[in-house]
Amino acid sequence: VVSEVAARATQLLSQRFGDAIRVVVSDIEARDDDLLEAERPHVARAVPKRRYDFAAGRRLARTLLGPDVALPSMPSRAPAWPPGVRGTIAHAGGLCVVAVTEAATSLGVDVEPWTPLAPGTARLVLSEAERASLGPNADLDAKRAFCAKEAFFKAQWPLAQLRLDFLDAHVALFDDGFEIEPIVATPPAIEGRHRGFFVTVDDYVFAGLVISAS
Ligand SMILES: CC(C)(COP(=O)(O)OP(=O)(O)OC[C@H]1O[C@@H](n2cnc3c(N)ncnc32)[C@H](O)[C@@H]1OP(=O)(O)O)[C@@H](O)C(=O)NCCC(=O)NCCS
């Protein structure tokens, strides 16, 4: 059973990602019985919540890529997508989102409960300049900025494999999107500003980002 929130999020994210990208959101079920052999070792010693999160991502990936597609994790913890596929996974607050494409682009997605980011955390993930540019609902905006940075981290990984810290990129927020730019030396593939989008549904915020692998 797909909740209304998950169904609506799937619809809105599909619109924002566009035709070349398939995306689906679901509620996270308390089960991991459908993990494939190649996937099980990655969560064999994990707590149940982590196993259910991991399994939800694999289940959704299979709805997009086919029932036999195994998705082990690499040592970096990024998923090992099948040849020719680029994808991204996020989970939080009982929701899981997976986006995939066969196009020459790199994807990043994140989902967070859209609650205020504690000021102490905001100071760790946002620079003074970023914090100064937040709107009147600064703590909620800070959560959007955090979400955008996590999505960017995932999107840059297949192209640049940088262990970026939160303060290594600058994000500027708009009503329904953001621009993010690394402020440390990077490979050309991820240099410059990248435009991403937000989708908000109920008490959740999603950030999505596509980096063209040109
Ligand atoms: C990797 C990271 C972004 C994942 O975010 P998270 O909030 O812990 O968890 P999420 O549910 O959103 O995402 C987890 C998924 O990200 C994916 N992921 C993990 N490492 C990844 C990597 N190096 N590259 C791409 N995707 C990765 C995996 O699919 C993972 O789910 P799975 O293990 O079930 O397959 C986060 O753990 C992290 O290291 N953040 C610090 C760095 C950062 O964000 N810097 C900001 C730069 S501006």
Coordinates of C-alpha atoms and ligand atoms in Angstrom, one line a residue:
V1 CA 0.0 0.0 0.0
V2 CA 1.5 3.3 -1.0
S3 CA 0.6 6.3 1.2
E4 CA -0.8 9.4 -0.2
V5 CA 2.4 11.3 0.7
A6 CA 4.5 8.8 -1.2
A7 CA 2.3 8.8 -4.2
R8 CA 2.2 12.6 -4.4
A9 CA 6.0 12.8 -3.9
T10 CA 6.5 10.3 -6.8
Q11 CA 4.3 12.4 -9.0
L12 CA 6.0 15.8 -8.2
L13 CA 9.5 14.4 -8.4
S14 CA 8.8 12.8 -11.7
Q15 CA 7.7 16.2 -13.1
R16 CA 10.7 17.9 -11.7
F17 CA 13.3 15.3 -12.8
G18 CA 11.8 15.1 -16.3
D19 CA 11.3 12.4 -18.9
A20 CA 14.8 10.9 -18.9
I21 CA 14.7 10.0 -15.2
R22 CA 12.5 7.5 -13.5
V23 CA 11.8 8.1 -9.8
V24 CA 9.7 6.5 -7.2
V25 CA 8.9 7.1 -3.5
S26 CA 7.5 4.6 -1.1
D27 CA 6.9 4.0 2.6
I28 CA 9.5 1.9 4.3
E29 CA 8.2 -1.5 5.3
A30 CA 9.5 -3.4 8.3
R31 CA 10.9 -6.2 6.2
D32 CA 14.1 -7.3 4.3
D33 CA 13.1 -10.7 3.2
D34 CA 13.4 -9.8 -0.5
L35 CA 17.0 -8.8 -0.4
L36 CA 19.1 -10.7 -3.0
E37 CA 22.1 -12.8 -2.1
A38 CA 24.6 -10.2 -3.3
E39 CA 23.0 -7.5 -1.1
R40 CA 22.6 -9.4 2.2
P41 CA 26.2 -9.1 3.4
H42 CA 26.0 -5.3 3.3
V43 CA 23.5 -5.2 6.1
A44 CA 24.1 -8.6 7.8
R45 CA 25.2 -7.0 11.0
A46 CA 23.0 -3.9 10.8
V47 CA 20.2 -2.9 13.2
P48 CA 16.7 -3.6 11.9
K49 CA 15.9 0.0 10.9
R50 CA 19.0 0.1 8.7
R51 CA 18.1 -3.2 7.1
Y52 CA 14.6 -2.0 6.3
D53 CA 15.9 1.3 4.9
F54 CA 18.4 -0.6 2.7
A55 CA 15.8 -3.2 1.6
A56 CA 13.3 -0.5 0.7
G57 CA 15.9 1.1 -1.7
R58 CA 16.6 -2.2 -3.3
R59 CA 12.9 -3.0 -3.7
L60 CA 12.2 0.4 -5.3
A61 CA 15.3 0.1 -7.6
R62 CA 13.9 -3.3 -8.8
T63 CA 10.6 -1.7 -9.7
L64 CA 12.5 0.7 -11.9
L65 CA 15.2 -1.6 -13.3
G66 CA 13.7 -5.1 -13.3
P67 CA 13.1 -7.8 -10.7
D68 CA 16.5 -9.6 -11.0
V69 CA 18.7 -6.5 -10.6
A70 CA 21.0 -6.8 -7.6
L71 CA 22.3 -3.6 -6.1
P72 CA 25.2 -4.3 -3.7
S73 CA 27.1 -1.4 -2.1
M74 CA 30.6 -0.4 -3.1
P75 CA 33.3 0.2 -0.4
S76 CA 32.4 4.0 -0.7
R77 CA 28.8 2.9 0.3
A78 CA 27.5 4.2 -3.0
P79 CA 25.3 1.6 -4.7
A80 CA 26.9 -0.4 -7.5
W81 CA 24.4 0.3 -10.3
P82 CA 24.3 -2.0 -13.3
P83 CA 26.4 -0.9 -16.4
G84 CA 24.9 2.1 -18.1
V85 CA 22.7 3.0 -15.2
R86 CA 23.1 6.1 -12.9
G87 CA 21.0 6.3 -9.8
T88 CA 20.6 7.7 -6.3
I89 CA 18.8 6.6 -3.1
A90 CA 17.7 8.3 0.0
H91 CA 15.7 7.4 3.1
A92 CA 14.4 9.3 6.1
G93 CA 11.4 9.5 8.3
G94 CA 9.8 6.3 7.0
L95 CA 10.1 7.3 3.3
C96 CA 12.5 6.0 0.6
V97 CA 13.2 7.6 -2.7
V98 CA 15.1 6.1 -5.7
A99 CA 15.8 7.8 -9.0
V100 CA 17.6 6.2 -12.0
T101 CA 18.5 7.0 -15.6
E102 CA 20.3 5.6 -18.5
A103 CA 21.2 9.1 -19.8
A104 CA 24.7 10.5 -19.4
T105 CA 23.9 12.4 -16.2
S106 CA 24.7 11.9 -12.6
L107 CA 21.8 12.1 -10.1
G108 CA 21.5 13.1 -6.5
V109 CA 18.4 13.0 -4.2
D110 CA 17.8 13.5 -0.6
V111 CA 14.7 13.5 1.6
E112 CA 14.4 14.9 5.1
P113 CA 11.6 15.5 7.5
W114 CA 11.0 19.2 6.9
T115 CA 11.5 20.3 10.5
P116 CA 13.8 23.1 11.7
L117 CA 17.5 22.4 11.7
A118 CA 18.9 23.0 15.1
P119 CA 21.0 26.2 15.1
G120 CA 24.0 24.2 16.4
T121 CA 23.8 21.9 13.4
A122 CA 23.2 24.7 11.0
R123 CA 26.5 26.2 12.1
L124 CA 28.3 22.9 11.2
V125 CA 26.7 22.5 7.7
L126 CA 26.3 26.2 6.6
S127 CA 28.8 29.0 6.4
E128 CA 28.2 32.3 8.0
A129 CA 27.4 33.7 4.5
E130 CA 24.9 30.9 3.8
R131 CA 23.2 31.4 7.1
A132 CA 23.0 35.2 6.6
S133 CA 21.1 34.6 3.3
L134 CA 18.4 32.5 4.8
G135 CA 14.8 33.8 4.8
P136 CA 12.6 34.6 7.8
N137 CA 12.1 30.9 8.5
A138 CA 15.8 30.4 8.8
D139 CA 15.7 27.1 10.7
L140 CA 13.4 25.5 8.0
D141 CA 15.5 27.0 5.2
A142 CA 18.6 25.6 6.9
K143 CA 17.1 22.1 6.6
R144 CA 16.4 22.7 2.9
A145 CA 20.1 23.8 2.5
F146 CA 21.3 20.7 4.3
C147 CA 19.1 18.5 2.1
A148 CA 20.5 20.2 -1.0
K149 CA 24.1 19.6 0.1
E150 CA 23.4 15.9 0.7
A151 CA 21.8 15.6 -2.8
F152 CA 24.9 17.3 -4.3
F153 CA 27.3 15.0 -2.4
K154 CA 25.6 12.0 -4.0
A155 CA 25.4 13.5 -7.5
Q156 CA 29.1 14.5 -7.6
W157 CA 30.3 11.1 -6.3
P158 CA 30.2 9.1 -9.6
L159 CA 31.9 12.0 -11.4
A160 CA 34.4 13.3 -9.0
Q161 CA 34.5 11.0 -5.9
L162 CA 35.2 13.9 -3.6
R163 CA 34.7 13.4 0.2
L164 CA 33.2 16.9 0.3
D165 CA 32.6 18.4 3.7
F166 CA 29.4 20.5 4.2
L167 CA 31.4 23.7 4.1
D168 CA 33.1 22.7 0.8
A169 CA 30.1 23.9 -1.3
H170 CA 28.1 27.0 -1.2
V171 CA 24.3 26.8 -1.6
A172 CA 21.8 29.5 -2.5
L173 CA 18.1 28.8 -2.0
F174 CA 15.1 29.8 -4.1
D175 CA 11.4 29.2 -3.6
D176 CA 11.5 25.8 -5.2
G177 CA 15.1 25.2 -6.0
F178 CA 18.7 25.9 -5.3
E179 CA 22.1 26.6 -6.8
I180 CA 25.1 24.9 -5.4
E181 CA 28.8 25.4 -6.2
P182 CA 31.9 23.6 -4.9
I183 CA 34.3 26.2 -3.3
V184 CA 37.2 23.8 -3.2
A185 CA 39.3 22.6 -6.2
T186 CA 37.3 20.0 -8.1
P187 CA 37.7 17.9 -11.3
P188 CA 36.2 19.8 -14.3
A189 CA 33.2 17.5 -14.4
I190 CA 31.6 19.1 -11.3
E191 CA 33.1 22.6 -11.5
G192 CA 30.8 25.6 -11.4
R193 CA 27.2 26.1 -10.4
H194 CA 24.6 23.4 -10.5
R195 CA 20.9 23.9 -10.3
G196 CA 18.7 21.7 -8.2
F197 CA 15.1 21.6 -7.1
F198 CA 13.0 21.1 -4.0
V199 CA 9.8 19.2 -3.7
T200 CA 7.8 19.5 -0.5
V201 CA 5.0 17.1 0.4
D202 CA 3.4 17.1 3.8
D203 CA 6.2 17.4 6.4
Y204 CA 8.9 16.2 4.0
V205 CA 11.4 18.1 1.8
F206 CA 13.1 16.4 -1.1
A207 CA 16.1 17.8 -3.0
G208 CA 17.0 16.7 -6.5
L209 CA 19.9 17.4 -8.7
V210 CA 21.2 16.3 -12.1
I211 CA 24.8 16.9 -13.2
S212 CA 25.4 16.4 -16.9
A213 CA 28.4 14.2 -17.4
S214 CA 29.5 16.1 -20.5
Ligands
LIG1 C1 26.6 9.8 1.9 C2 25.5 10.7 2.6 C3 25.3 11.9 1.8 C4 24.2 9.9 2.7 O1 23.2 10.6 3.4 P1 22.4 10.1 4.7 O2 21.6 11.2 5.1 O3 23.4 9.4 5.6 O4 21.5 9.0 4.2 P2 20.4 8.9 3.0 O5 19.4 8.0 3.3 O6 20.1 10.3 2.5 O7 21.3 8.3 1.8 C5 21.9 7.0 2.0 C6 22.2 6.5 0.6 O8 23.2 7.3 0.0 C7 23.8 6.5 -0.9 N1 25.3 6.7 -0.8 C8 26.1 6.4 0.3 N2 27.3 6.8 0.0 C9 27.3 7.4 -1.2 C10 28.3 8.0 -2.0 N3 29.6 8.0 -1.6 N4 27.9 8.5 -3.2 C11 26.7 8.4 -3.7 N5 25.7 7.8 -2.9 C12 26.0 7.3 -1.7 C13 23.5 5.0 -0.7 O9 22.5 4.6 -1.7 C14 22.8 5.1 0.7 O10 21.7 4.2 0.9 P3 22.0 2.6 0.9 O11 23.2 2.4 1.7 O12 20.7 2.1 1.5 O13 22.2 2.2 -0.5 C15 26.0 11.1 4.0 O14 26.1 9.9 4.8 C16 27.3 11.8 4.1 O15 28.3 11.2 4.1 N6 27.2 13.2 4.2 C17 28.4 14.0 4.5 C18 29.0 14.6 3.4 C19 28.1 15.6 2.7 O16 26.9 15.5 2.6 N7 28.7 16.7 2.4 C20 28.0 17.8 1.8 C21 28.8 18.3 0.6 S1 28.4 19.8 0.1

